[in-house]
């Protein structure tokens, strides 16, 4: 689908060329661009088009288009907003995902752009007006619903509007009250405090009082009496008072329908759906109950897409669906993970990195012609743990554990399972990290036994050991960094493995000195190198790759094979690995293209193999999900535009980094089994208490006994899953967190550091509040005293004090009190910031949030 440039509204000129939000309002039947200073202000009498653009490190830009419809929007503006959203999609090359947003029923993704909330204004937007008319302050009662993003809804200013399930905000001219229903969650109360902060800053200029009212508390607090007097005095709230937000009913079966050019729906499938049902020249409607998707094929016309949008809206009306049903429009190739999850066989999405592929091919051509081509080094990912600890490795043989001698600890068999214990120096004690390494050819009996042994040993270990499960051939970088020099042989030694191959009539592939074996040598340094024995195929030569070096072992001779695209570092690792496998070997070195016949004969004959530069696959940005676990249900919800503040202590969260999965379990979550708790970090105190301390500018004692803290875990859904797991440590001092950082990927750590005594945040968050740090700061030398700076961290200018790096890092011997611990970097001077981060503060805050956190973690500021 395409549109001529003359058909594109001039207001969209340059749209999508920069990362971030762009907003247009429909005013008098024309589009008007909204200035950034007014982003987040929506009028109930208007319709808006919102574009969010993400420019990833690699790959094409990502665009999300939302058209927001106020409750009082005119019908003509409603239709125009839908058309303009489709027009913007065409202007951006038909590569956007479009969302219909209704006031008060916005999607989680839309609300995540405007944290902590949006509070629609009455009336209509006028580009000629800079402010609302009228000097009388209107008292309003608002409900807040949501734990990570907040839906705000104004309700009648009446006692009957209150209930026990929700959080309410009463906004008066001189004071803002937060009323927390007794059945509301801690997360909802914490988010309610963020909304109170937003109202104080934006509607009162920071000049009003704040009060918190607990449901059921009637005496002993003057704020309570003042709150109820505004409602004409106290009266009990009925127990059956309904929440102002209706709960969604059970979702019906998923149905897929083809949308004809006449706008009719023809059902094509239900429940068991397959991607091949979607034809590229048609449009389809996927009815998922609470959410409805319209899928538009790449070769569908613009008229078909307009008809499909109208047909979907008509379908919702005819079905008398709830106004809360979300409508999303997807173009072929841009399907969301939620949409793909409804299909049984959706293929893994792989995006080509054309620029990097082309660069690699050019470099390969020059190398083959004899030129010395040096490519730019990839991003260095240092391990976030002290790797100079002590290592113990056990081989698992059913119920038996055999401790391997030190020379054998780095030699594993792919048919066996191993238990690895790594002990390293923490802050005030030794920390333990356990790996259950499950060989890719190991049997289920040994895998289950390994997990059981690991849990038993971890439970008997002091402190909070970190547990991880790793499947062979999918090891995280952290595992390689700890083992340092690893050799993986084919076959196995366990009774279970031997029994399996005997019962199935399979050939025993177990490595032996007199057998032919081909090893691929890989790694990044002498302290991170591996030799992997490859499968004994009919023609093993097809396992070669020009990007690597190999060792070929036969009964009579040893060959080393050097690929034309391998580096000098690869050659050094090859020599070191030869010495490690067998110091007595006298190999014959051959370069690619000069192999003798004996070499090919040993491999079963010459065969084709990859001769191009091996490129890392495309990796999407991380996705964060909150998991609701109960006895009768398991629900997952994605958190968009996430930050560290979303790691609430009452939740279970899953961070999907595609190569690794991190599971973060808050210390106040409802997880009952400690076997489901491999420590990722501790956060003391609950979300509401922390935010209330910030709100009122008071220090908070958040000390919690380590002994009573929960553990957190990271594991696969099934023992034989091929996805690797990695975890993060709660170690301090020299060890920050053993996040499995993958070179060149967008992975990040989901850990929080363990604070034995967290520095309380004493500074008030609101404009006009006084700034003060530790009382001891007054007595320090001039070089240690603080001065004021201004930092633009996320579009808002906030005053911060300047402190030296040594006092700001997580495990400082002289920590600063009274700072925002989520923004430690903001307190550095411009000069020290540049020296530590290698960039200005402005450049740093333009990076994606996960990238900022990764850099802060590397400097012990996260």
Short mmCIF file of N, CA and C in Angstrom, two decimals, residues 384 647 655 657 662 680 727-729 737-741 747-752 853-854 857 862:
data_model
loop_
_atom_site.label_atom_id
_atom_site.label_comp_id
_atom_site.label_asym_id
_atom_site.label_seq_id
_atom_site.Cartn_x
_atom_site.Cartn_y
_atom_site.Cartn_z
N UNK A 384 29.95 -9.14 35.43
CA UNK A 384 29.63 -8.33 36.59
C UNK A 384 29.70 -9.18 37.86
N UNK A 647 10.17 -2.56 39.44
CA UNK A 647 10.52 -3.75 40.22
C UNK A 647 9.91 -3.63 41.60
N UNK A 655 11.83 -10.82 32.86
CA UNK A 655 12.51 -9.98 31.88
C UNK A 655 13.01 -10.87 30.76
N UNK A 657 15.05 -11.28 27.65
CA UNK A 657 16.13 -10.71 26.85
C UNK A 657 16.43 -11.58 25.64
N UNK A 662 15.18 -13.69 32.76
CA UNK A 662 15.38 -13.33 34.16
C UNK A 662 14.03 -13.35 34.86
N UNK A 680 17.86 -12.91 43.23
CA UNK A 680 18.26 -11.92 42.24
C UNK A 680 18.52 -10.57 42.89
N UNK A 727 21.11 -15.75 35.89
CA UNK A 727 20.60 -15.09 37.07
C UNK A 727 21.51 -13.97 37.48
N UNK A 728 21.09 -13.20 38.45
CA UNK A 728 21.88 -12.08 38.93
C UNK A 728 22.12 -12.23 40.41
N UNK A 729 23.27 -11.82 40.82
CA UNK A 729 23.70 -12.02 42.20
C UNK A 729 23.28 -10.89 43.09
N UNK A 737 26.58 -7.87 40.13
CA UNK A 737 25.58 -8.86 39.80
C UNK A 737 26.07 -9.69 38.65
N UNK A 738 25.96 -11.00 38.74
CA UNK A 738 26.47 -11.85 37.67
C UNK A 738 25.50 -11.93 36.53
N UNK A 739 25.12 -10.79 35.98
CA UNK A 739 24.21 -10.79 34.85
C UNK A 739 24.89 -11.40 33.66
N UNK A 740 24.13 -12.17 32.93
CA UNK A 740 24.70 -12.82 31.76
C UNK A 740 24.65 -11.86 30.59
N UNK A 741 25.69 -11.05 30.45
CA UNK A 741 25.71 -10.03 29.41
C UNK A 741 26.23 -10.63 28.12
N UNK A 747 20.76 -7.35 26.06
CA UNK A 747 20.39 -7.95 27.31
C UNK A 747 20.72 -7.02 28.46
N UNK A 748 20.03 -7.22 29.60
CA UNK A 748 20.30 -6.38 30.75
C UNK A 748 20.06 -7.19 32.01
N UNK A 749 20.55 -6.73 33.13
CA UNK A 749 20.37 -7.42 34.39
C UNK A 749 19.08 -6.97 35.04
N UNK A 750 18.39 -7.90 35.67
CA UNK A 750 17.16 -7.54 36.35
C UNK A 750 17.34 -7.51 37.86
N UNK A 751 18.56 -7.49 38.32
CA UNK A 751 18.80 -7.57 39.76
C UNK A 751 18.71 -6.22 40.43
N UNK A 752 18.38 -6.26 41.71
CA UNK A 752 18.55 -5.10 42.57
C UNK A 752 19.65 -5.44 43.54
N UNK A 853 20.62 1.74 32.29
CA UNK A 853 20.77 0.87 33.45
C UNK A 853 22.01 -0.02 33.33
N UNK A 854 22.28 -0.49 32.11
CA UNK A 854 23.44 -1.35 31.89
C UNK A 854 24.73 -0.58 32.18
N UNK A 857 25.03 0.01 35.90
CA UNK A 857 25.40 -1.22 36.58
C UNK A 857 26.90 -1.48 36.49
N UNK A 862 23.90 1.29 40.04
CA UNK A 862 22.53 0.78 39.81
C UNK A 862 22.19 -0.21 40.90
#
